[in-house]
Each structure stands twice: as structure tokens, then as C-alpha cells.
Coordinates of C-alpha atoms and ligand atoms in Angstrom, one line a residue:
M1 CA 249.3 152.2 81.2
L2 CA 246.9 152.2 83.6
R3 CA 248.1 153.4 86.5
V4 CA 246.1 154.0 90.2
L5 CA 247.6 156.3 92.4
L6 CA 246.6 155.6 96.3
A7 CA 245.0 158.4 98.4
T8 CA 247.7 161.3 99.6
T9 CA 247.1 160.7 102.8
L10 CA 249.1 157.5 102.7
L11 CA 251.9 157.8 100.5
A12 CA 254.6 158.2 104.0
T13 CA 257.7 158.6 101.6
P14 CA 257.7 158.5 97.6
A15 CA 259.6 155.3 97.5
L16 CA 256.5 153.4 99.2
A17 CA 254.6 155.5 97.1
Q18 CA 256.3 154.2 94.4
E19 CA 256.2 150.5 95.4
A20 CA 252.5 150.7 96.1
A21 CA 251.5 152.3 92.5
D22 CA 254.1 149.6 90.9
A23 CA 252.1 146.7 93.4
V24 CA 248.7 148.2 91.9
A25 CA 248.7 149.2 88.7
P26 CA 246.7 147.0 86.6
E27 CA 248.8 145.3 83.7
G28 CA 248.4 146.5 80.4
A29 CA 247.9 149.5 78.2
T30 CA 244.2 151.0 77.9
A31 CA 241.5 150.9 74.8
G32 CA 239.8 154.3 76.6
L33 CA 238.1 152.8 79.3
T34 CA 237.9 149.0 78.2
P35 CA 240.9 148.2 80.5
E36 CA 242.9 145.3 79.0
A37 CA 243.1 143.7 82.5
A38 CA 244.1 140.4 83.8
A39 CA 242.2 137.4 82.4
P40 CA 239.4 136.4 84.8
V41 CA 239.5 133.9 87.2
T42 CA 237.6 130.7 86.2
S43 CA 235.7 127.3 88.0
Q44 CA 233.9 125.2 87.4
D45 CA 232.6 124.6 91.5
W46 CA 233.2 127.1 93.9
M47 CA 235.0 130.6 94.0
V48 CA 235.8 133.0 96.5
A49 CA 237.2 136.5 96.3
A50 CA 238.5 138.7 99.2
A51 CA 240.4 141.8 99.7
N52 CA 243.8 139.5 101.1
P53 CA 245.7 136.4 99.6
L54 CA 245.5 134.8 103.1
A55 CA 242.1 135.6 104.3
A56 CA 241.2 134.5 100.4
E57 CA 242.9 131.5 100.9
A58 CA 241.0 130.0 104.3
G59 CA 237.9 130.6 102.7
A60 CA 239.5 128.4 99.1
R61 CA 240.6 125.7 102.3
V62 CA 236.7 125.4 103.4
L63 CA 235.2 125.7 100.0
R64 CA 237.6 122.4 99.5
E65 CA 236.9 120.8 101.6
G66 CA 232.8 120.9 100.9
G67 CA 231.7 124.1 103.0
S68 CA 229.4 126.4 102.0
A69 CA 229.5 129.7 101.1
A70 CA 228.9 130.5 105.0
D71 CA 231.3 128.4 106.5
A72 CA 233.7 130.1 104.3
M73 CA 233.0 133.8 105.0
V74 CA 233.3 133.1 108.7
A75 CA 237.1 131.6 107.7
V76 CA 237.5 134.8 105.6
Q77 CA 236.5 137.2 108.0
A78 CA 238.8 135.9 110.5
V79 CA 241.5 136.1 108.7
L80 CA 240.6 139.6 107.6
G81 CA 240.1 141.4 111.2
L82 CA 244.0 139.9 111.6
V83 CA 245.5 140.9 108.2
E84 CA 243.5 143.3 107.1
P85 CA 242.7 145.0 111.2
Q86 CA 242.6 148.2 109.7
S87 CA 239.5 148.1 107.4
S88 CA 237.2 145.3 109.0
G89 CA 236.7 143.0 112.3
L90 CA 235.3 141.2 115.0
G91 CA 235.3 145.2 116.3
G92 CA 233.1 146.0 113.4
G93 CA 229.6 145.6 111.5
A94 CA 228.7 144.2 108.2
F95 CA 226.0 143.3 105.7
L96 CA 225.8 140.4 104.1
V97 CA 223.2 139.0 101.2
Y98 CA 222.9 135.0 100.9
Y99 CA 221.4 133.2 98.2
D100 CA 220.5 129.6 99.6
A101 CA 220.2 127.5 96.6
A102 CA 218.5 124.6 98.5
T103 CA 215.2 127.0 98.8
G104 CA 216.0 129.3 95.8
T105 CA 215.8 132.2 98.4
L106 CA 217.7 135.4 99.1
T107 CA 218.2 137.1 102.4
T108 CA 219.7 139.8 104.1
L109 CA 221.2 139.9 107.2
D110 CA 221.9 143.0 108.8
G111 CA 224.9 143.0 111.1
R112 CA 225.5 146.3 111.2
E113 CA 226.7 148.6 114.7
T114 CA 224.1 149.9 116.7
A115 CA 223.7 153.5 119.0
P116 CA 224.4 152.6 122.6
M117 CA 221.4 153.4 124.7
A118 CA 222.6 156.4 126.5
A119 CA 223.3 157.7 122.9
T120 CA 221.3 161.0 122.0
P121 CA 221.0 162.9 118.7
K122 CA 223.4 165.6 120.5
L123 CA 225.9 162.5 120.8
F124 CA 228.7 164.7 117.8
L125 CA 227.9 168.4 118.8
T126 CA 229.8 170.4 121.4
E127 CA 228.5 172.3 124.1
D128 CA 227.8 175.2 122.5
G129 CA 225.9 173.1 119.9
E130 CA 227.9 173.3 116.8
R131 CA 228.9 169.7 114.9
M132 CA 232.2 168.7 116.3
G133 CA 235.1 168.5 114.1
F134 CA 235.2 165.2 112.0
W135 CA 238.2 163.8 113.4
D136 CA 237.7 164.8 116.6
A137 CA 234.6 162.6 116.6
V138 CA 236.3 159.5 114.8
V139 CA 239.5 158.9 117.1
G140 CA 238.2 157.9 120.5
G141 CA 235.5 156.0 122.5
L142 CA 232.5 157.9 121.7
S143 CA 232.1 156.9 117.6
V144 CA 232.2 153.0 119.2
G145 CA 228.9 151.2 118.2
T146 CA 228.0 148.2 119.3
P147 CA 230.0 145.2 116.8
G148 CA 227.8 143.1 115.0
T149 CA 230.2 141.2 113.1
P150 CA 231.0 138.6 115.2
M151 CA 227.0 137.6 115.6
L152 CA 226.3 138.0 111.9
M153 CA 229.1 135.8 111.1
E154 CA 227.6 133.1 113.8
E155 CA 223.8 133.8 112.3
A156 CA 225.3 133.2 109.0
H157 CA 226.8 129.6 110.0
R158 CA 223.5 128.7 111.9
R159 CA 221.1 129.3 108.9
W160 CA 223.6 128.1 106.4
G161 CA 226.6 126.1 107.7
T162 CA 227.7 123.0 106.8
A163 CA 231.4 122.9 108.3
S164 CA 231.9 122.3 112.1
W165 CA 232.2 125.7 113.8
S166 CA 234.9 125.5 115.8
G167 CA 237.3 124.5 112.7
L168 CA 236.5 127.4 110.7
F169 CA 239.0 129.6 113.0
D170 CA 241.9 127.5 112.5
D171 CA 243.4 129.6 109.4
A172 CA 243.4 132.5 111.7
I173 CA 244.3 131.3 115.0
G174 CA 247.5 129.6 113.3
L175 CA 248.3 133.0 112.1
A176 CA 247.5 134.9 115.0
E177 CA 250.0 132.5 116.7
D178 CA 252.3 131.8 114.2
G179 CA 252.5 135.8 112.5
F180 CA 252.0 136.5 108.7
P181 CA 253.9 139.1 107.1
T182 CA 252.1 142.7 106.8
S183 CA 251.0 143.4 103.6
L184 CA 252.5 146.7 101.9
R185 CA 248.8 148.2 102.1
L186 CA 249.0 147.7 105.9
A187 CA 251.9 149.1 106.0
M188 CA 251.1 152.3 104.3
A189 CA 248.2 152.3 105.9
V190 CA 249.8 152.5 109.5
T191 CA 252.7 154.7 108.6
G192 CA 250.5 157.4 107.3
D193 CA 248.0 157.2 110.5
A194 CA 251.1 156.6 112.9
E195 CA 249.9 160.2 114.7
R196 CA 246.2 158.9 115.3
L197 CA 247.4 155.1 115.8
S198 CA 249.8 156.4 118.9
V199 CA 246.4 158.7 121.1
H200 CA 245.9 155.1 122.5
P201 CA 249.2 152.8 124.1
E202 CA 248.0 149.6 123.5
T203 CA 246.8 150.8 119.6
A204 CA 250.3 152.0 119.5
A205 CA 252.1 149.4 120.3
Y206 CA 250.3 146.6 118.3
F207 CA 250.9 149.2 115.1
L208 CA 254.1 151.2 115.8
P209 CA 255.8 148.5 118.2
G210 CA 258.8 150.4 119.9
G211 CA 257.5 153.9 118.3
T212 CA 257.9 152.4 114.5
P213 CA 255.5 151.5 112.2
L214 CA 255.1 148.1 111.1
Q215 CA 257.1 148.1 108.1
K216 CA 256.1 145.8 105.0
G217 CA 257.1 142.0 105.3
E218 CA 257.3 142.5 108.7
T219 CA 256.1 139.2 110.6
L220 CA 253.1 140.4 113.2
R221 CA 251.8 137.9 115.5
N222 CA 248.4 138.4 117.7
P223 CA 248.0 136.1 120.7
A224 CA 245.4 138.1 122.1
Y225 CA 243.3 137.4 118.7
A226 CA 244.0 133.8 118.7
D227 CA 242.5 133.6 122.5
T228 CA 239.2 135.4 121.5
L229 CA 239.3 132.9 118.5
R230 CA 239.9 130.2 120.5
A231 CA 236.7 131.6 122.9
M232 CA 234.7 132.4 119.9
A233 CA 235.4 128.6 118.2
E234 CA 234.5 127.2 121.7
Q235 CA 231.5 129.4 122.7
G236 CA 230.2 131.4 119.8
A237 CA 229.4 134.7 119.3
D238 CA 228.5 134.8 122.6
A239 CA 231.4 135.0 124.0
L240 CA 232.0 138.9 122.3
Y241 CA 228.5 139.7 124.0
E242 CA 229.2 139.0 127.5
G243 CA 231.9 137.8 130.0
E244 CA 235.7 138.9 129.9
I245 CA 235.9 140.0 126.1
A246 CA 232.8 142.2 126.0
E247 CA 234.1 143.7 129.5
G248 CA 237.4 144.3 128.0
I249 CA 235.5 145.9 124.8
V250 CA 234.0 148.3 127.6
A251 CA 236.5 149.4 129.3
A252 CA 238.2 150.4 126.3
V253 CA 235.5 152.4 125.1
R254 CA 235.2 153.9 128.7
G255 CA 238.5 154.3 129.1
A256 CA 239.9 155.7 125.7
A257 CA 240.9 159.2 124.7
Q258 CA 237.3 160.3 124.4
P259 CA 235.1 158.5 126.3
G260 CA 232.0 156.8 125.0
L261 CA 229.3 155.4 126.0
L262 CA 228.7 151.4 125.2
S263 CA 228.0 149.5 128.1
L264 CA 227.6 145.7 129.3
E265 CA 223.4 145.9 128.3
D266 CA 224.3 147.1 124.8
L267 CA 226.1 144.1 123.9
A268 CA 224.1 141.7 125.6
A269 CA 221.1 143.4 123.4
Y270 CA 222.9 143.0 120.4
K271 CA 220.7 141.5 117.7
V272 CA 221.5 140.7 114.0
V273 CA 218.2 141.7 112.4
E274 CA 217.1 139.4 109.0
R275 CA 216.0 142.1 106.0
E276 CA 214.0 141.3 102.9
A277 CA 216.2 141.7 99.8
V278 CA 215.9 145.3 98.2
C279 CA 215.6 144.7 94.5
A280 CA 215.7 146.8 91.2
P281 CA 214.9 145.6 87.6
Y282 CA 218.1 145.8 85.4
H283 CA 217.9 144.8 81.8
G284 CA 215.2 142.3 83.0
A285 CA 217.4 140.9 86.1
E286 CA 216.8 142.5 89.7
V287 CA 219.8 144.0 91.2
C288 CA 219.6 142.8 94.9
G289 CA 221.1 144.0 97.8
M290 CA 220.9 145.2 101.4
G291 CA 218.1 148.0 102.2
P292 CA 217.9 150.6 105.4
P293 CA 220.1 151.1 107.3
S294 CA 222.0 150.9 104.2
S295 CA 221.2 153.3 101.5
G296 CA 223.4 150.9 99.3
A297 CA 220.4 148.7 97.0
L298 CA 218.2 151.6 97.2
T299 CA 220.8 154.1 95.8
V300 CA 222.5 151.9 93.3
G301 CA 219.1 150.3 92.9
Q302 CA 217.7 154.3 91.8
I303 CA 220.3 154.8 89.4
L304 CA 220.1 151.3 87.6
A305 CA 215.8 151.5 87.4
M306 CA 216.6 155.4 85.6
L307 CA 219.2 154.0 83.7
D308 CA 217.3 151.2 82.2
R309 CA 215.3 153.5 80.1
Y310 CA 218.6 154.7 78.3
D311 CA 220.3 152.5 75.7
L312 CA 224.0 152.5 77.4
A313 CA 225.2 149.8 75.7
A314 CA 224.9 151.3 72.3
L315 CA 226.8 154.4 73.8
G316 CA 229.9 152.3 74.9
P317 CA 231.9 153.2 77.8
D318 CA 234.0 156.0 75.9
S319 CA 230.9 158.1 75.4
P320 CA 230.5 161.2 77.3
E321 CA 227.1 161.1 77.2
A322 CA 226.8 157.7 78.6
W323 CA 228.5 159.4 81.6
R324 CA 226.2 162.5 81.7
L325 CA 223.8 159.5 82.0
I326 CA 225.1 157.9 84.8
G327 CA 226.6 160.9 86.2
D328 CA 222.8 162.7 86.7
A329 CA 221.1 159.5 87.5
S330 CA 223.8 159.0 90.4
R331 CA 222.8 162.9 91.7
L332 CA 218.8 162.2 91.5
A333 CA 220.1 158.8 93.9
F334 CA 221.9 160.9 96.0
A335 CA 219.4 163.2 96.4
D336 CA 216.9 161.0 97.6
R337 CA 219.7 159.1 99.3
G338 CA 220.4 162.2 101.5
L339 CA 217.4 163.5 102.3
Y340 CA 215.2 160.3 102.9
M341 CA 217.2 157.3 103.9
A342 CA 218.5 156.1 107.2
D343 CA 217.2 153.1 109.7
S344 CA 213.8 153.1 108.9
D345 CA 212.8 150.9 112.2
F346 CA 213.3 154.5 113.5
V347 CA 212.4 156.9 110.7
P348 CA 209.7 156.1 108.0
M349 CA 210.7 156.1 104.5
P350 CA 208.6 156.1 100.8
D351 CA 208.9 153.7 98.7
L352 CA 211.8 155.2 96.9
L353 CA 211.8 152.1 94.2
D354 CA 208.1 153.3 93.0
E355 CA 208.1 152.1 89.4
A356 CA 206.4 155.5 88.6
Y357 CA 207.8 157.8 90.4
L358 CA 211.4 156.5 88.9
A359 CA 210.0 156.8 85.9
G360 CA 209.4 160.5 86.2
R361 CA 213.1 160.8 87.6
A362 CA 214.3 159.2 84.6
V363 CA 212.7 161.9 82.3
L364 CA 214.8 164.2 84.2
L365 CA 217.6 163.1 82.4
S366 CA 216.3 163.2 78.3
G367 CA 218.2 166.9 78.0
D368 CA 221.8 167.5 76.6
M369 CA 223.4 168.9 79.2
A370 CA 224.4 168.3 83.0
L371 CA 221.4 169.1 84.9
E372 CA 222.3 172.2 86.5
S373 CA 220.6 171.5 89.8
V374 CA 219.1 168.7 91.7
E375 CA 216.7 168.1 94.0
P376 CA 215.4 165.2 95.9
G377 CA 212.1 163.7 94.4
T378 CA 208.6 163.4 95.8
P379 CA 208.3 159.8 95.6
P380 CA 204.9 158.0 97.3
W381 CA 204.5 157.2 101.0
D382 CA 202.3 155.4 102.4
H383 CA 202.9 157.7 106.3
A384 CA 202.0 160.7 106.6
A385 CA 205.1 162.9 104.8
L386 CA 207.9 163.9 107.1
D387 CA 209.3 167.7 106.5
L388 CA 213.4 166.0 106.7
A389 CA 216.2 168.2 106.1
P390 CA 219.3 166.3 104.2
G391 CA 221.9 164.9 106.2
L392 CA 226.1 165.5 105.6
D393 CA 228.1 162.2 105.0
L394 CA 231.7 161.8 105.5
S395 CA 233.4 158.8 104.7
L396 CA 237.2 157.3 104.8
P397 CA 239.0 154.7 103.2
S398 CA 239.1 151.1 104.9
T399 CA 235.8 148.4 104.6
S400 CA 236.3 145.0 102.9
H401 CA 233.7 142.7 100.3
I402 CA 233.4 138.9 100.5
S403 CA 231.7 137.5 97.7
I404 CA 231.3 133.6 97.6
V405 CA 230.0 131.3 95.4
D406 CA 229.5 127.4 96.8
A407 CA 229.9 124.3 94.7
D408 CA 226.0 123.8 95.7
G409 CA 225.3 127.3 93.9
N410 CA 224.7 129.3 97.0
A411 CA 226.4 132.5 96.9
L412 CA 227.0 135.1 99.7
S413 CA 228.1 139.0 99.1
M414 CA 229.1 140.6 102.3
T415 CA 230.6 144.3 102.6
T416 CA 232.2 144.4 106.5
T417 CA 233.8 147.4 108.3
I418 CA 234.6 149.0 111.3
E419 CA 234.2 152.4 109.4
N420 CA 237.4 154.5 108.6
G421 CA 241.1 153.0 108.8
F422 CA 241.8 151.6 112.1
G423 CA 238.2 153.0 113.0
S424 CA 238.3 154.6 116.3
R425 CA 241.5 153.8 117.0
V426 CA 240.7 152.3 119.8
W427 CA 242.3 148.6 120.8
A428 CA 239.8 145.7 122.2
P429 CA 242.4 143.7 125.0
G430 CA 240.5 141.0 122.6
G431 CA 243.1 142.0 119.9
F432 CA 241.5 143.8 117.5
L433 CA 239.9 147.7 116.3
L434 CA 237.1 148.9 117.4
N435 CA 234.4 150.7 114.9
N436 CA 234.1 154.0 114.9
E437 CA 230.7 153.3 112.8
L438 CA 228.2 156.0 114.7
T439 CA 230.4 158.8 112.9
D440 CA 227.8 157.4 109.8
F441 CA 225.6 159.4 111.4
S442 CA 224.7 162.9 110.8
F443 CA 226.2 165.2 113.4
A444 CA 223.5 167.8 112.9
T445 CA 219.9 167.1 114.6
H446 CA 218.6 169.4 112.4
D447 CA 218.6 171.9 110.3
D448 CA 216.5 175.2 109.9
G449 CA 214.2 173.6 112.5
R450 CA 213.8 170.3 110.3
P451 CA 214.5 166.7 111.9
V452 CA 217.8 165.0 109.6
A453 CA 216.4 161.6 109.4
N454 CA 220.4 160.0 109.6
R455 CA 220.3 161.6 113.4
V456 CA 221.7 159.5 116.2
E457 CA 219.3 157.9 118.7
P458 CA 219.5 155.3 120.9
G459 CA 219.4 151.4 119.6
K460 CA 219.3 153.3 115.9
R461 CA 221.5 151.6 113.2
P462 CA 223.7 154.5 111.4
R463 CA 223.4 155.1 107.5
S464 CA 225.5 153.1 105.5
S465 CA 226.8 153.0 101.6
M466 CA 227.4 149.4 102.3
A467 CA 226.4 147.5 98.6
P468 CA 226.5 143.8 98.8
T469 CA 225.1 142.6 95.7
I470 CA 223.2 140.0 93.9
V471 CA 221.9 140.3 90.5
M472 CA 219.5 137.4 90.2
R473 CA 218.3 136.8 86.8
D474 CA 215.2 134.1 86.2
G475 CA 215.4 133.5 90.0
A476 CA 219.2 132.5 90.2
P477 CA 222.5 134.7 90.8
V478 CA 224.3 136.1 87.8
L479 CA 226.7 138.3 89.3
V480 CA 228.0 138.9 93.1
I481 CA 229.5 141.8 93.5
G482 CA 230.7 144.7 96.3
S483 CA 233.0 147.4 97.2
P484 CA 234.2 149.4 99.9
G485 CA 234.9 153.2 99.2
G486 CA 232.6 155.3 101.8
S487 CA 229.5 156.9 99.8
R488 CA 231.5 156.2 96.6
I489 CA 230.3 152.4 97.0
I490 CA 227.3 153.0 95.3
G491 CA 229.1 154.7 92.0
Y492 CA 231.5 151.4 91.9
V493 CA 228.8 149.4 92.6
A494 CA 226.2 151.2 89.9
Q495 CA 229.1 151.4 87.1
A496 CA 230.7 148.0 88.0
I497 CA 227.2 146.1 87.2
V498 CA 226.8 148.6 84.1
A499 CA 230.3 147.7 82.6
H500 CA 229.1 144.1 83.2
M501 CA 225.9 144.2 81.7
D502 CA 226.0 146.9 79.2
W503 CA 229.3 147.0 77.5
G504 CA 229.7 143.0 78.0
M505 CA 233.2 143.0 80.3
D506 CA 234.2 140.1 82.2
P507 CA 234.3 140.4 86.2
Q508 CA 237.8 141.2 86.3
A509 CA 237.5 144.2 83.3
A510 CA 234.6 145.6 85.0
V511 CA 236.7 146.2 88.5
S512 CA 239.5 147.2 87.3
M513 CA 238.2 149.9 84.4
P514 CA 239.1 153.3 85.3
H515 CA 236.2 154.8 87.8
L516 CA 234.3 158.2 86.9
V517 CA 231.8 158.6 90.0
N518 CA 229.5 161.5 90.8
R519 CA 227.8 162.1 94.0
F520 CA 226.7 165.6 94.6
G521 CA 227.3 167.2 91.5
T522 CA 231.0 166.9 91.0
Y523 CA 232.8 164.3 88.7
D524 CA 235.2 162.1 90.6
L525 CA 238.0 161.2 88.0
E526 CA 240.5 158.0 88.4
E527 CA 243.6 159.8 88.3
G528 CA 245.9 158.8 86.0
T529 CA 243.9 156.3 84.0
A530 CA 241.9 157.2 81.0
A531 CA 239.1 158.4 82.5
A532 CA 241.0 161.7 83.2
A533 CA 240.7 162.3 79.5
L534 CA 237.1 162.5 79.5
A535 CA 237.1 165.8 81.5
P536 CA 237.4 167.7 78.8
D537 CA 234.2 166.6 77.6
L538 CA 232.3 166.4 81.1
E539 CA 233.3 170.2 81.4
A540 CA 231.7 170.7 78.0
L541 CA 228.7 168.8 79.4
G542 CA 228.6 171.5 82.8
Y543 CA 230.1 169.2 85.2
E544 CA 233.1 170.5 87.4
V545 CA 235.9 167.9 87.7
N546 CA 238.2 166.4 90.1
V547 CA 240.8 163.8 88.9
R548 CA 241.6 161.7 92.3
G549 CA 241.9 158.6 93.1
L550 CA 239.3 156.2 93.7
N551 CA 240.2 153.5 96.1
S552 CA 237.4 150.9 95.3
G553 CA 237.8 147.2 96.1
L554 CA 235.3 145.5 94.0
H555 CA 235.0 141.6 94.2
A556 CA 232.9 139.9 91.7
I557 CA 231.9 136.7 90.3
A558 CA 229.7 135.9 87.3
V559 CA 228.0 133.0 87.1
T560 CA 227.4 131.5 83.9
P561 CA 226.1 128.5 82.0
D562 CA 229.8 127.6 81.6
G563 CA 231.3 128.1 85.0
L564 CA 232.0 131.1 87.4
I565 CA 233.7 134.2 86.4
G566 CA 235.7 136.0 88.8
G567 CA 237.6 139.6 89.2
A568 CA 239.6 141.0 92.2
D569 CA 239.9 145.1 92.3
P570 CA 243.7 145.7 90.6
R571 CA 243.5 148.6 93.3
R572 CA 243.8 146.6 96.4
E573 CA 245.5 143.2 97.2
G574 CA 242.6 140.8 97.1
V575 CA 242.7 137.8 94.8
A576 CA 239.8 135.7 93.3
I577 CA 240.1 131.8 94.0
G578 CA 238.1 129.1 92.6
E579 CA 238.7 125.6 91.1
Ligands
DON601 O1 229.1 152.1 106.4 C1 229.8 152.8 105.8 O2 229.0 153.4 103.8 C2 230.8 153.1 105.8 N1 231.1 153.4 107.0 C3 231.9 152.3 104.9 C4 233.0 153.0 105.1 C5 233.7 152.7 104.2 O3 233.9 152.3 103.0 C6 235.7 153.4 103.9 N2 236.0 152.8 102.2 N3 237.0 152.7 102.3

């Protein structure tokens, strides 16, 4: 039986833990690493896959009524911000990849949070110049960047929406007013984070009413959120970037336990940025996604472009040699990511997907054993090369991924976040949590005198690992996929693409299969699954292994000549719905 154990920090009581394990354990036994997952969801016209059934149903209603993928995303995100408030919402940021069937074009929108103009590279340094402790930096106003999600919702609708904007909030407003049952996952997250959620009285009042953590099934209402959505429905996203709701955000940040720097001017100046999709070749297809400030598409792209030169299909999912190739390709890509990748509006970057460069990197994989050490490469620059120092990366569970294909063939892949579970733990009076996205910057400004590319700068966007992806073949989408998971997102997405494209797994099997993730040398193997059984083989190849929970939240939709095939990650609460 394939069992997925959740991160121990979330497991507040043994009974809750057992219930959680039962709730998320995929059905069926495994034959090696190929899961006997539930049958995938299939449909002819449209499909939506998201992390909560109420949110997916809101999107399905829009699609059923003929709305576009962009319309459905607005409805899904509005509900997610209510029912999964620990993961994403109006106080956060998101990246969106959109295929517009009418024009055959693929576009990405960057709705990433932005550092306030008053921020300096020393934001997360103590008076002694030491890096702040991670949690000291996360909890409070200092970590809050200018939110991007509300404006991204509006921008996507402005470009690709066909349904009336104001109607897209109906489900979320109804649920916020009438109440909805607290999900198991939210209840567990609250219990596990009770101490930090108690730092700010407004946050505690919502998640620990009367001092008791929300319980699974308890009806939760959020009238302030309903009011915010009503304002957004009537006035557009501006309702959050100026006026009363914006003033509430700034007051919450500045009045937080650790006051932050966000100002009304930062909110008023916020812009969603359109960027060219970043695409890498894989088996004759193009794996396309979000470029900087996300490292997602570049790192997934490097991994796959290196692997494209090896025959993973012949090796199969149970072969340690396949995992040596995947693991070391990933380590090589992460070395480049650590050194070079950051917000390219602030930091020049080399061409990390240069074909000849990656062909050379791929040769490094041709041995028999794990690479003893892995260094960043020297990709070509069209700018004088910078002498940069690698930065640190710390990310913990939250975040959500939405995949949608509509009846006209438009496809949307969006990963959305407030960064940490419950973000900064600062509650805006508009009824939502504010992000802690600024802790995705490097806390250190320099290392040994060399600047870190991902250091804080005013107006800069912190490097992300989010990898909303659309795989294109012959100019049309064939797979829409993405996941939460901090910097392991990259491994989850790359593995699921390999599982689907090399090992022939349908989207449900591809997202369910046990995870093996290698970023910096140690191989993370998913606890309680067949992946853990590969430990001796991987150790014999020279890897250190660490058996642990690997909490992805992959949502995938394959677009095939016979219709749409979807899968939702059994590790979270999501579903795929299609008709
Ligand atoms: O942008 C990023 O890469 C992170 N802030 C995402 C955080 C995340 O996925 C947390 N994980 N489960």
C-alpha cells in the first residue's frame, strides 16, 4: 500500500495524523515505482484541476457556462483564498502561463510580490550584520511584499476573459458569507502552527477562535473577505491597491509584531509584467513556463534538456540508473540556479538554456556513479560576466497550483502562493493573510565580497521556484502541469513530465508516483512509498539519502486527440473536474 506521510510539523495528534494519512493515501498497491493510482478523470470539452473541491467546482461552474480558462481561474482563486487561506490568496503573488487558442500564442504573466521601495539589501540582516533567523524574518510585517494576485486575476480576465467579471466572485462570496466546512488539511495546519498564528490577535481570532484551533468540519465564515470580493467585483483589482482595503493592508504591515516597510505608494505602483515564455526542448516537444524572477522554467528546462540526451524510457522508473541521471541533472541545474538566477530586471543573466552549453553539461552525466561534486557552469553571456556568489534558499509548505483547459482549447497553468504556510501570519482587515514572499530573497547580500544575485533590492521580485508549465507540441498544448513544494517544485514537475512522456503514465499516475528529488546532493526519497526501497541502490551509487515526506500538490491535464485526461495529487485535497 502506497502511503504518503505528511510533514511531521503538521501532525498535531496521532489521531489527526492517522486520519490525514488515510485521507491522502492513494489507492492500490504499487508495482515498483509505477503507482496503481486511481483512474484519471477524462472529459471531452473542458477540465479544471485545483487543490480544493469547492474551488475546483467554482471553476467548473464557470467553464460549464461557457467561460474561458481565465474566467475560471478568477473563480478558483477567489475560493482558494477562502478555503485554503494558508496557501494562496489576495495577499500573495502568482505566475500564470496561458495558451490562447484563437491566436496560437503562449504568454506568461508575472504577478510576483515586489520588495517595497524602502527595502535595502540588508532587510534581513541584524544590526550586527548577521542573517536573521528564518522564522524571525517570516513572522510579521518585514517579510511582506506588494501583493500581485489581485491584479494578475484582473489582467488575465482583461486579456482572455469572456464572462462578466463581477459574476466570477459569486461562489466565493456565497461561501464566505454562508460558511464552509474547515478542511482536514487546514485544521491540521492551524493546529501545527498555533503558536505563530497567535502572534497577531487578528490572525488568532480567525484561526483560533476563543483560543482553540479550528477543527476539521467546523463551519468557517469570513464576512470581511466577502466584502473585499464584492469591492473587487465592483471596482476591479484597484479596490485592493488604493483606498480603504489598501490602507488596511499597509496598517497591518506597519502595525505588525515586526513592522514592515510596505507603503500605499508601493501598492499604487504595482504592475503585472508580461514576459516571454521560457521553453526548453524535450523529446521533440517544448516545455514552456515562467522565466525570471522564477527559476522554475529555467531549472526544469535545464534538467530536461540534459536528460533529453539519455534514454530514460528504456531504463524505466525502477532503474537506479534513471534516478542517477535525473538526480545529477537536477544537481547541475540547481548549481546554476543558485549562482545565476534572480529577477532579470535587476540582475543580468547568462543564456542558461543555450544548446551547446547544456550539451556540454549533459556530458557530465555520462559516468556510472553520482557526481562527486557539482559546480555551476559557465553559460554564455551577452553581458560582461558577473562574479556572483550562490545564495541560500529556504521554503516550507503552502502554495497551490491550478490547471485549466477550456472548451475553446485555451490552457492555463498558474501557481499561486503566499509563500510559507499562512505567509507572514499578518491578517489584513480585508479578510486575508499577507505573504512572506520577501524571505524568498537571499538574506545575505554578499559572500566573500561577491554579490548574491538574489539579494534584496527596492522594487525587485524575489526568486521563485514556481514552475507553472505548459508542454507544447507542434504549437499546441499537450500537458498543463505545476505544483507547490518550495524549491522541490522543480523536481516534482520535472519528474511528472518524465513519468508522463518517457514512462507513459497517465496524468493521475504521473502525479501520484512516489517522489525522488535531488537538489543539492542528498537524495530525498518519499517516506512510506516504493521510492524509499531504492535507498540502498542510490547509496551504492554514491548518494546520501533522506527518507521524508514530500508534499507536492501536482495538478495535471493532458490534452490528447481523444480528449482531456486529468490528475490531482493524492497528497493534498485537490480534484480534477471535467465534462
Ligand atoms: O516562490 C516560491 O518558490 C515559493 N515561495 C513557493 C513556496 C512553496 O511552494 C511552499 N510549498 N509548499
